[in-house]
Amino acid sequence: PGWQKVLSLLVQSGGVHFLLGWLLGVLLGVALDLGKVLPPLLSFPCGENLLCERGICVRVFGFLGSMAGFWGSPYIPQFHTDMCFLDVVSINQADPELMGRGIYGLGGFP
């Protein structure tokens, strides 16, 4: 099916954008958390008679940034073009007859 092909190409080409989006999201979350811009949602003991308050913005913004980088990677300009996907030589994996015809047809592809 087509969605598997799209997902495979997205994972191959979007890994760097995924990590970059995660890094930017985490940095934004840390800045918002340390700047006390958003209210803290979690409290936990961090020493004797000390209570540390932290928000979940680092995790939330890290997740949102990574998803934005992953799903936005096809629309971000690429500065290296060392990969190419030729749909002409794709072989149907669902139908055995079409798969056999596709494999034997590769010999005629220049």
Short mmCIF file of N, CA, C and O in Angstrom, two decimals:
data_model
loop_
_atom_site.label_atom_id
_atom_site.label_comp_id
_atom_site.label_asym_id
_atom_site.label_seq_id
_atom_site.Cartn_x
_atom_site.Cartn_y
_atom_site.Cartn_z
N PRO A 1 0.81 -1.21 0.00
CA PRO A 1 0.00 0.00 0.00
C PRO A 1 0.85 1.27 0.00
O PRO A 1 2.00 1.26 0.42
N GLY A 2 0.26 2.35 -0.42
CA GLY A 2 1.00 3.59 -0.57
C GLY A 2 1.44 4.22 0.72
O GLY A 2 2.48 4.87 0.78
N TRP A 3 0.67 4.06 1.79
CA TRP A 3 1.03 4.70 3.06
C TRP A 3 2.31 4.11 3.63
O TRP A 3 3.07 4.81 4.29
N GLN A 4 2.58 2.84 3.36
CA GLN A 4 3.82 2.23 3.85
C GLN A 4 5.03 2.81 3.13
O GLN A 4 6.08 3.02 3.73
N LYS A 5 4.88 3.07 1.84
CA LYS A 5 5.96 3.68 1.06
C LYS A 5 6.24 5.09 1.55
O LYS A 5 7.39 5.48 1.74
N VAL A 6 5.19 5.85 1.79
CA VAL A 6 5.34 7.22 2.28
C VAL A 6 6.00 7.23 3.65
O VAL A 6 6.93 8.02 3.91
N LEU A 7 5.57 6.35 4.54
CA LEU A 7 6.15 6.28 5.88
C LEU A 7 7.62 5.87 5.83
O LEU A 7 8.46 6.43 6.54
N SER A 8 7.96 4.92 4.96
CA SER A 8 9.34 4.49 4.82
C SER A 8 10.24 5.62 4.33
O SER A 8 11.33 5.84 4.88
N LEU A 9 9.80 6.34 3.33
CA LEU A 9 10.58 7.46 2.81
C LEU A 9 10.68 8.58 3.84
O LEU A 9 11.72 9.24 3.95
N LEU A 10 9.62 8.79 4.60
CA LEU A 10 9.62 9.84 5.62
C LEU A 10 10.60 9.51 6.74
O LEU A 10 11.33 10.38 7.22
N VAL A 11 10.66 8.24 7.14
CA VAL A 11 11.61 7.84 8.19
C VAL A 11 13.05 7.95 7.68
O VAL A 11 13.94 8.39 8.40
N GLN A 12 13.28 7.57 6.42
CA GLN A 12 14.63 7.65 5.86
C GLN A 12 15.12 9.08 5.74
O GLN A 12 16.28 9.37 6.02
N SER A 13 14.26 9.97 5.31
CA SER A 13 14.72 11.33 5.05
C SER A 13 14.44 12.30 6.20
O SER A 13 14.99 13.39 6.21
N GLY A 14 13.61 11.92 7.17
CA GLY A 14 13.21 12.86 8.19
C GLY A 14 13.89 12.70 9.54
O GLY A 14 13.54 13.38 10.48
N GLY A 15 14.87 11.80 9.64
CA GLY A 15 15.51 11.54 10.92
C GLY A 15 16.24 12.74 11.48
O GLY A 15 16.16 13.04 12.68
N VAL A 16 16.97 13.45 10.64
CA VAL A 16 17.72 14.62 11.09
C VAL A 16 16.77 15.73 11.52
O VAL A 16 16.98 16.38 12.55
N HIS A 17 15.71 15.92 10.77
CA HIS A 17 14.73 16.95 11.12
C HIS A 17 13.99 16.58 12.41
O HIS A 17 13.63 17.46 13.19
N PHE A 18 13.76 15.29 12.62
CA PHE A 18 13.15 14.83 13.86
C PHE A 18 14.01 15.21 15.05
O PHE A 18 13.52 15.78 16.03
N LEU A 19 15.31 14.92 14.98
CA LEU A 19 16.21 15.24 16.09
C LEU A 19 16.38 16.75 16.27
O LEU A 19 16.44 17.24 17.40
N LEU A 20 16.46 17.48 15.18
CA LEU A 20 16.58 18.93 15.28
C LEU A 20 15.33 19.55 15.89
O LEU A 20 15.42 20.44 16.73
N GLY A 21 14.16 19.07 15.48
CA GLY A 21 12.91 19.56 16.07
C GLY A 21 12.82 19.23 17.54
O GLY A 21 12.36 20.05 18.35
N TRP A 22 13.28 18.02 17.93
CA TRP A 22 13.28 17.65 19.34
C TRP A 22 14.20 18.58 20.14
O TRP A 22 13.83 19.05 21.20
N LEU A 23 15.40 18.83 19.60
CA LEU A 23 16.36 19.69 20.30
C LEU A 23 15.80 21.10 20.48
O LEU A 23 15.88 21.67 21.58
N LEU A 24 15.23 21.66 19.44
CA LEU A 24 14.66 23.00 19.55
C LEU A 24 13.48 23.03 20.52
O LEU A 24 13.31 23.97 21.30
N GLY A 25 12.65 21.98 20.50
CA GLY A 25 11.53 21.91 21.42
C GLY A 25 11.98 21.79 22.87
O GLY A 25 11.41 22.44 23.75
N VAL A 26 13.01 20.98 23.11
CA VAL A 26 13.52 20.83 24.48
C VAL A 26 14.15 22.13 24.95
O VAL A 26 13.94 22.54 26.10
N LEU A 27 14.91 22.80 24.09
CA LEU A 27 15.51 24.08 24.48
C LEU A 27 14.43 25.12 24.80
O LEU A 27 14.56 25.88 25.76
N LEU A 28 13.37 25.14 24.02
CA LEU A 28 12.26 26.05 24.29
C LEU A 28 11.57 25.68 25.61
O LEU A 28 11.26 26.55 26.42
N GLY A 29 11.38 24.39 25.84
CA GLY A 29 10.77 23.94 27.08
C GLY A 29 11.61 24.28 28.30
O GLY A 29 11.08 24.70 29.33
N VAL A 30 12.93 24.10 28.19
CA VAL A 30 13.82 24.43 29.31
C VAL A 30 13.79 25.94 29.57
O VAL A 30 13.74 26.37 30.73
N ALA A 31 13.80 26.74 28.52
CA ALA A 31 13.76 28.19 28.70
C ALA A 31 12.45 28.62 29.36
O ALA A 31 12.45 29.47 30.26
N LEU A 32 11.34 28.04 28.94
CA LEU A 32 10.05 28.38 29.55
C LEU A 32 9.96 27.88 30.99
O LEU A 32 9.37 28.54 31.85
N ASP A 33 10.56 26.72 31.24
CA ASP A 33 10.51 26.16 32.59
C ASP A 33 11.39 26.96 33.55
O ASP A 33 10.98 27.28 34.66
N LEU A 34 12.60 27.29 33.12
CA LEU A 34 13.50 28.06 33.99
C LEU A 34 13.06 29.51 34.15
O LEU A 34 13.32 30.13 35.17
N GLY A 35 12.41 30.04 33.13
CA GLY A 35 11.92 31.41 33.21
C GLY A 35 10.60 31.53 33.94
O GLY A 35 10.07 32.63 34.08
N LYS A 36 10.07 30.42 34.39
CA LYS A 36 8.79 30.40 35.14
C LYS A 36 7.67 31.06 34.35
O LYS A 36 6.81 31.74 34.91
N VAL A 37 7.69 30.87 33.03
CA VAL A 37 6.64 31.43 32.18
C VAL A 37 5.34 30.64 32.35
O VAL A 37 4.26 31.21 32.44
N LEU A 38 5.47 29.31 32.40
CA LEU A 38 4.31 28.45 32.59
C LEU A 38 4.30 27.94 34.03
O LEU A 38 5.36 27.72 34.62
N PRO A 39 3.13 27.73 34.59
CA PRO A 39 3.08 27.29 36.00
C PRO A 39 3.59 25.86 36.14
O PRO A 39 3.37 25.03 35.25
N PRO A 40 4.25 25.55 37.27
CA PRO A 40 4.71 24.17 37.48
C PRO A 40 3.53 23.24 37.75
O PRO A 40 2.57 23.62 38.42
N LEU A 41 3.62 22.05 37.21
CA LEU A 41 2.54 21.08 37.39
C LEU A 41 2.93 19.94 38.30
O LEU A 41 2.06 19.23 38.80
N LEU A 42 4.23 19.74 38.51
CA LEU A 42 4.71 18.63 39.33
C LEU A 42 5.53 19.15 40.49
O LEU A 42 6.29 20.10 40.35
N SER A 43 5.37 18.51 41.63
CA SER A 43 6.19 18.82 42.80
C SER A 43 6.76 17.51 43.31
O SER A 43 6.05 16.51 43.40
N PHE A 44 8.04 17.50 43.64
CA PHE A 44 8.67 16.29 44.17
C PHE A 44 9.76 16.68 45.15
O PHE A 44 10.36 17.76 45.03
N PRO A 45 10.01 15.83 46.13
CA PRO A 45 11.07 16.13 47.10
C PRO A 45 12.44 16.00 46.45
O PRO A 45 12.72 15.04 45.74
N CYS A 46 13.30 16.99 46.67
CA CYS A 46 14.63 16.97 46.06
C CYS A 46 15.72 17.17 47.11
O CYS A 46 16.80 17.61 46.80
N GLY A 47 15.44 16.85 48.32
CA GLY A 47 16.41 16.98 49.40
C GLY A 47 15.67 17.00 50.72
O GLY A 47 14.44 16.84 50.77
N GLU A 48 16.40 17.19 51.78
CA GLU A 48 15.75 17.25 53.08
C GLU A 48 14.96 18.54 53.22
O GLU A 48 15.51 19.63 53.12
N ASN A 49 13.68 18.39 53.41
CA ASN A 49 12.76 19.51 53.60
C ASN A 49 12.75 20.48 52.42
O ASN A 49 12.48 21.66 52.58
N LEU A 50 13.09 20.00 51.23
CA LEU A 50 13.03 20.82 50.02
C LEU A 50 12.00 20.23 49.07
O LEU A 50 11.88 19.02 48.94
N LEU A 51 11.29 21.09 48.39
CA LEU A 51 10.30 20.66 47.41
C LEU A 51 10.61 21.34 46.08
O LEU A 51 10.62 22.56 45.99
N CYS A 52 10.90 20.56 45.08
CA CYS A 52 11.20 21.09 43.74
C CYS A 52 9.92 21.08 42.91
O CYS A 52 9.19 20.09 42.92
N GLU A 53 9.70 22.15 42.21
CA GLU A 53 8.53 22.25 41.34
C GLU A 53 9.01 22.32 39.90
O GLU A 53 9.86 23.14 39.56
N ARG A 54 8.45 21.47 39.08
CA ARG A 54 8.80 21.46 37.66
C ARG A 54 7.54 21.32 36.83
O ARG A 54 6.58 20.66 37.23
N GLY A 55 7.58 21.90 35.70
CA GLY A 55 6.50 21.73 34.75
C GLY A 55 6.81 20.58 33.80
O GLY A 55 7.87 19.97 33.86
N ILE A 56 5.87 20.29 32.96
CA ILE A 56 6.09 19.22 31.98
C ILE A 56 6.37 19.81 30.60
O ILE A 56 6.32 19.11 29.61
N CYS A 57 6.72 21.11 30.57
CA CYS A 57 6.89 21.74 29.26
C CYS A 57 8.09 21.19 28.50
O CYS A 57 8.08 21.17 27.28
N VAL A 58 9.12 20.70 29.18
CA VAL A 58 10.28 20.14 28.46
C VAL A 58 9.84 18.90 27.69
O VAL A 58 10.16 18.75 26.51
N ARG A 59 9.09 18.04 28.34
CA ARG A 59 8.63 16.82 27.66
C ARG A 59 7.61 17.13 26.58
O ARG A 59 7.65 16.57 25.48
N VAL A 60 6.69 18.02 26.87
CA VAL A 60 5.64 18.34 25.90
C VAL A 60 6.23 19.04 24.68
O VAL A 60 5.96 18.67 23.53
N PHE A 61 7.08 20.05 24.91
CA PHE A 61 7.67 20.77 23.79
C PHE A 61 8.67 19.90 23.03
O PHE A 61 8.83 20.04 21.82
N GLY A 62 9.36 18.99 23.72
CA GLY A 62 10.24 18.05 23.03
C GLY A 62 9.47 17.14 22.11
O GLY A 62 9.86 16.90 20.96
N PHE A 63 8.34 16.63 22.59
CA PHE A 63 7.50 15.77 21.76
C PHE A 63 6.92 16.54 20.57
O PHE A 63 6.96 16.08 19.43
N LEU A 64 6.37 17.73 20.85
CA LEU A 64 5.78 18.53 19.76
C LEU A 64 6.82 18.95 18.74
O LEU A 64 6.56 18.95 17.53
N GLY A 65 8.02 19.30 19.22
CA GLY A 65 9.09 19.69 18.29
C GLY A 65 9.54 18.53 17.42
O GLY A 65 9.77 18.69 16.22
N SER A 66 9.65 17.34 18.01
CA SER A 66 10.08 16.19 17.22
C SER A 66 9.02 15.81 16.19
O SER A 66 9.35 15.46 15.05
N MET A 67 7.75 15.89 16.57
CA MET A 67 6.69 15.57 15.61
C MET A 67 6.61 16.62 14.50
O MET A 67 6.39 16.28 13.34
N ALA A 68 6.82 17.88 14.86
CA ALA A 68 6.81 18.93 13.84
C ALA A 68 7.98 18.74 12.87
O ALA A 68 7.83 18.90 11.66
N GLY A 69 9.15 18.37 13.40
CA GLY A 69 10.29 18.12 12.53
C GLY A 69 10.09 16.91 11.65
O GLY A 69 10.46 16.90 10.48
N PHE A 70 9.48 15.86 12.21
CA PHE A 70 9.27 14.62 11.44
C PHE A 70 8.24 14.82 10.33
O PHE A 70 8.51 14.52 9.17
N TRP A 71 7.08 15.35 10.68
CA TRP A 71 6.02 15.51 9.68
C TRP A 71 6.27 16.69 8.75
O TRP A 71 5.73 16.73 7.64
N GLY A 72 7.08 17.64 9.18
CA GLY A 72 7.40 18.78 8.32
C GLY A 72 8.62 18.57 7.46
O GLY A 72 8.94 19.41 6.61
N SER A 73 9.32 17.45 7.64
CA SER A 73 10.58 17.23 6.90
C SER A 73 10.43 17.23 5.38
O SER A 73 11.35 17.68 4.70
N PRO A 74 9.32 16.77 4.80
CA PRO A 74 9.23 16.86 3.33
C PRO A 74 9.15 18.29 2.81
O PRO A 74 9.45 18.54 1.64
N TYR A 75 8.76 19.23 3.67
CA TYR A 75 8.56 20.61 3.23
C TYR A 75 9.75 21.51 3.58
O TYR A 75 9.75 22.68 3.21
N ILE A 76 10.73 20.97 4.28
CA ILE A 76 11.92 21.74 4.64
C ILE A 76 12.92 21.61 3.50
O ILE A 76 13.17 20.51 3.02
N PRO A 77 13.51 22.72 3.04
CA PRO A 77 14.47 22.63 1.92
C PRO A 77 15.65 21.73 2.26
O PRO A 77 16.19 21.77 3.36
N GLN A 78 16.02 20.92 1.31
CA GLN A 78 17.17 20.02 1.46
C GLN A 78 18.39 20.65 0.79
O GLN A 78 18.29 21.16 -0.31
N PHE A 79 19.51 20.58 1.47
CA PHE A 79 20.74 21.14 0.90
C PHE A 79 21.65 20.07 0.33
O PHE A 79 22.70 20.36 -0.19
N HIS A 80 21.26 18.82 0.48
CA HIS A 80 22.01 17.74 -0.14
C HIS A 80 20.99 16.83 -0.83
O HIS A 80 19.94 16.53 -0.30
N THR A 81 21.30 16.45 -2.04
CA THR A 81 20.38 15.61 -2.80
C THR A 81 21.08 14.33 -3.21
O THR A 81 21.24 14.04 -4.38
N ASP A 82 21.51 13.55 -2.21
CA ASP A 82 22.19 12.31 -2.53
C ASP A 82 21.24 11.12 -2.55
O ASP A 82 21.66 10.00 -2.73
N MET A 83 19.94 11.36 -2.40
CA MET A 83 18.98 10.27 -2.40
C MET A 83 17.88 10.58 -3.40
O MET A 83 17.42 11.71 -3.50
N CYS A 84 17.48 9.57 -4.12
CA CYS A 84 16.43 9.72 -5.11
C CYS A 84 15.53 8.50 -5.05
O CYS A 84 16.02 7.38 -4.90
N PHE A 85 14.24 8.68 -5.15
CA PHE A 85 13.30 7.58 -5.15
C PHE A 85 12.66 7.50 -6.52
O PHE A 85 12.01 8.43 -6.97
N LEU A 86 12.86 6.38 -7.19
CA LEU A 86 12.27 6.18 -8.50
C LEU A 86 11.04 5.29 -8.36
O LEU A 86 11.15 4.10 -8.08
N ASP A 87 9.89 5.87 -8.57
CA ASP A 87 8.66 5.10 -8.46
C ASP A 87 8.49 4.18 -9.66
O ASP A 87 7.68 3.25 -9.63
N VAL A 88 9.25 4.40 -10.72
CA VAL A 88 9.14 3.58 -11.93
C VAL A 88 9.58 2.14 -11.65
O VAL A 88 9.02 1.20 -12.18
N VAL A 89 10.56 1.96 -10.80
CA VAL A 89 11.08 0.62 -10.54
C VAL A 89 10.49 0.00 -9.27
O VAL A 89 11.00 -0.99 -8.78
N SER A 90 9.40 0.56 -8.77
CA SER A 90 8.76 -0.02 -7.60
C SER A 90 8.10 -1.34 -7.98
O SER A 90 7.55 -1.49 -9.07
N ILE A 91 8.16 -2.29 -7.07
CA ILE A 91 7.59 -3.61 -7.31
C ILE A 91 6.45 -3.81 -6.32
O ILE A 91 6.63 -3.62 -5.11
N ASN A 92 5.32 -4.21 -6.82
CA ASN A 92 4.15 -4.46 -5.98
C ASN A 92 4.46 -5.62 -5.04
O ASN A 92 4.85 -6.70 -5.46
N GLN A 93 4.27 -5.40 -3.73
CA GLN A 93 4.56 -6.42 -2.73
C GLN A 93 3.30 -7.16 -2.27
O GLN A 93 3.40 -8.17 -1.59
N ALA A 94 2.14 -6.67 -2.64
CA ALA A 94 0.90 -7.27 -2.16
C ALA A 94 0.41 -8.41 -3.05
O ALA A 94 -0.13 -9.40 -2.56
N ASP A 95 0.59 -8.31 -4.34
CA ASP A 95 0.10 -9.31 -5.28
C ASP A 95 1.27 -10.14 -5.79
O ASP A 95 2.20 -9.60 -6.42
N PRO A 96 1.29 -11.47 -5.56
CA PRO A 96 2.44 -12.30 -5.99
C PRO A 96 2.66 -12.29 -7.50
O PRO A 96 3.81 -12.31 -7.96
N GLU A 97 1.59 -12.24 -8.29
CA GLU A 97 1.75 -12.23 -9.74
C GLU A 97 2.40 -10.93 -10.21
O GLU A 97 3.35 -10.94 -11.01
N LEU A 98 1.92 -9.81 -9.70
CA LEU A 98 2.52 -8.53 -10.07
C LEU A 98 3.94 -8.40 -9.54
O LEU A 98 4.80 -7.78 -10.18
N MET A 99 4.22 -8.99 -8.38
CA MET A 99 5.57 -8.94 -7.84
C MET A 99 6.53 -9.72 -8.76
O MET A 99 7.62 -9.26 -9.06
N GLY A 100 6.10 -10.90 -9.22
CA GLY A 100 6.94 -11.68 -10.15
C GLY A 100 7.16 -10.95 -11.45
O GLY A 100 8.28 -10.93 -11.98
N ARG A 101 6.11 -10.32 -11.99
CA ARG A 101 6.27 -9.57 -13.24
C ARG A 101 7.20 -8.38 -13.04
O ARG A 101 7.99 -8.05 -13.92
N GLY A 102 7.11 -7.73 -11.87
CA GLY A 102 7.98 -6.59 -11.59
C GLY A 102 9.43 -7.00 -11.47
O GLY A 102 10.33 -6.30 -11.95
N ILE A 103 9.69 -8.13 -10.83
CA ILE A 103 11.07 -8.60 -10.66
C ILE A 103 11.67 -8.96 -12.01
O ILE A 103 12.79 -8.59 -12.34
N TYR A 104 10.90 -9.70 -12.81
CA TYR A 104 11.42 -10.09 -14.14
C TYR A 104 11.51 -8.90 -15.09
O TYR A 104 12.30 -8.91 -16.02
N GLY A 105 10.73 -7.84 -14.81
CA GLY A 105 10.78 -6.65 -15.66
C GLY A 105 11.95 -5.73 -15.36
O GLY A 105 12.22 -4.79 -16.10
N LEU A 106 12.66 -5.96 -14.26
CA LEU A 106 13.79 -5.11 -13.92
C LEU A 106 14.93 -5.23 -14.93
O LEU A 106 15.70 -4.31 -15.10
N GLY A 107 15.00 -6.37 -15.60
CA GLY A 107 16.07 -6.54 -16.59
C GLY A 107 15.93 -5.61 -17.77
O GLY A 107 16.92 -5.22 -18.39
N GLY A 108 14.72 -5.18 -18.08
CA GLY A 108 14.50 -4.26 -19.20
C GLY A 108 14.62 -2.81 -18.82
O GLY A 108 14.54 -1.92 -19.67
N PHE A 109 14.87 -2.52 -17.54
CA PHE A 109 14.99 -1.13 -17.11
C PHE A 109 16.43 -0.68 -17.33
O PHE A 109 17.38 -1.33 -16.91
N PRO A 110 16.62 0.47 -18.01
CA PRO A 110 18.00 0.90 -18.30
C PRO A 110 18.77 1.34 -17.08
O PRO A 110 18.35 1.87 -16.16
#
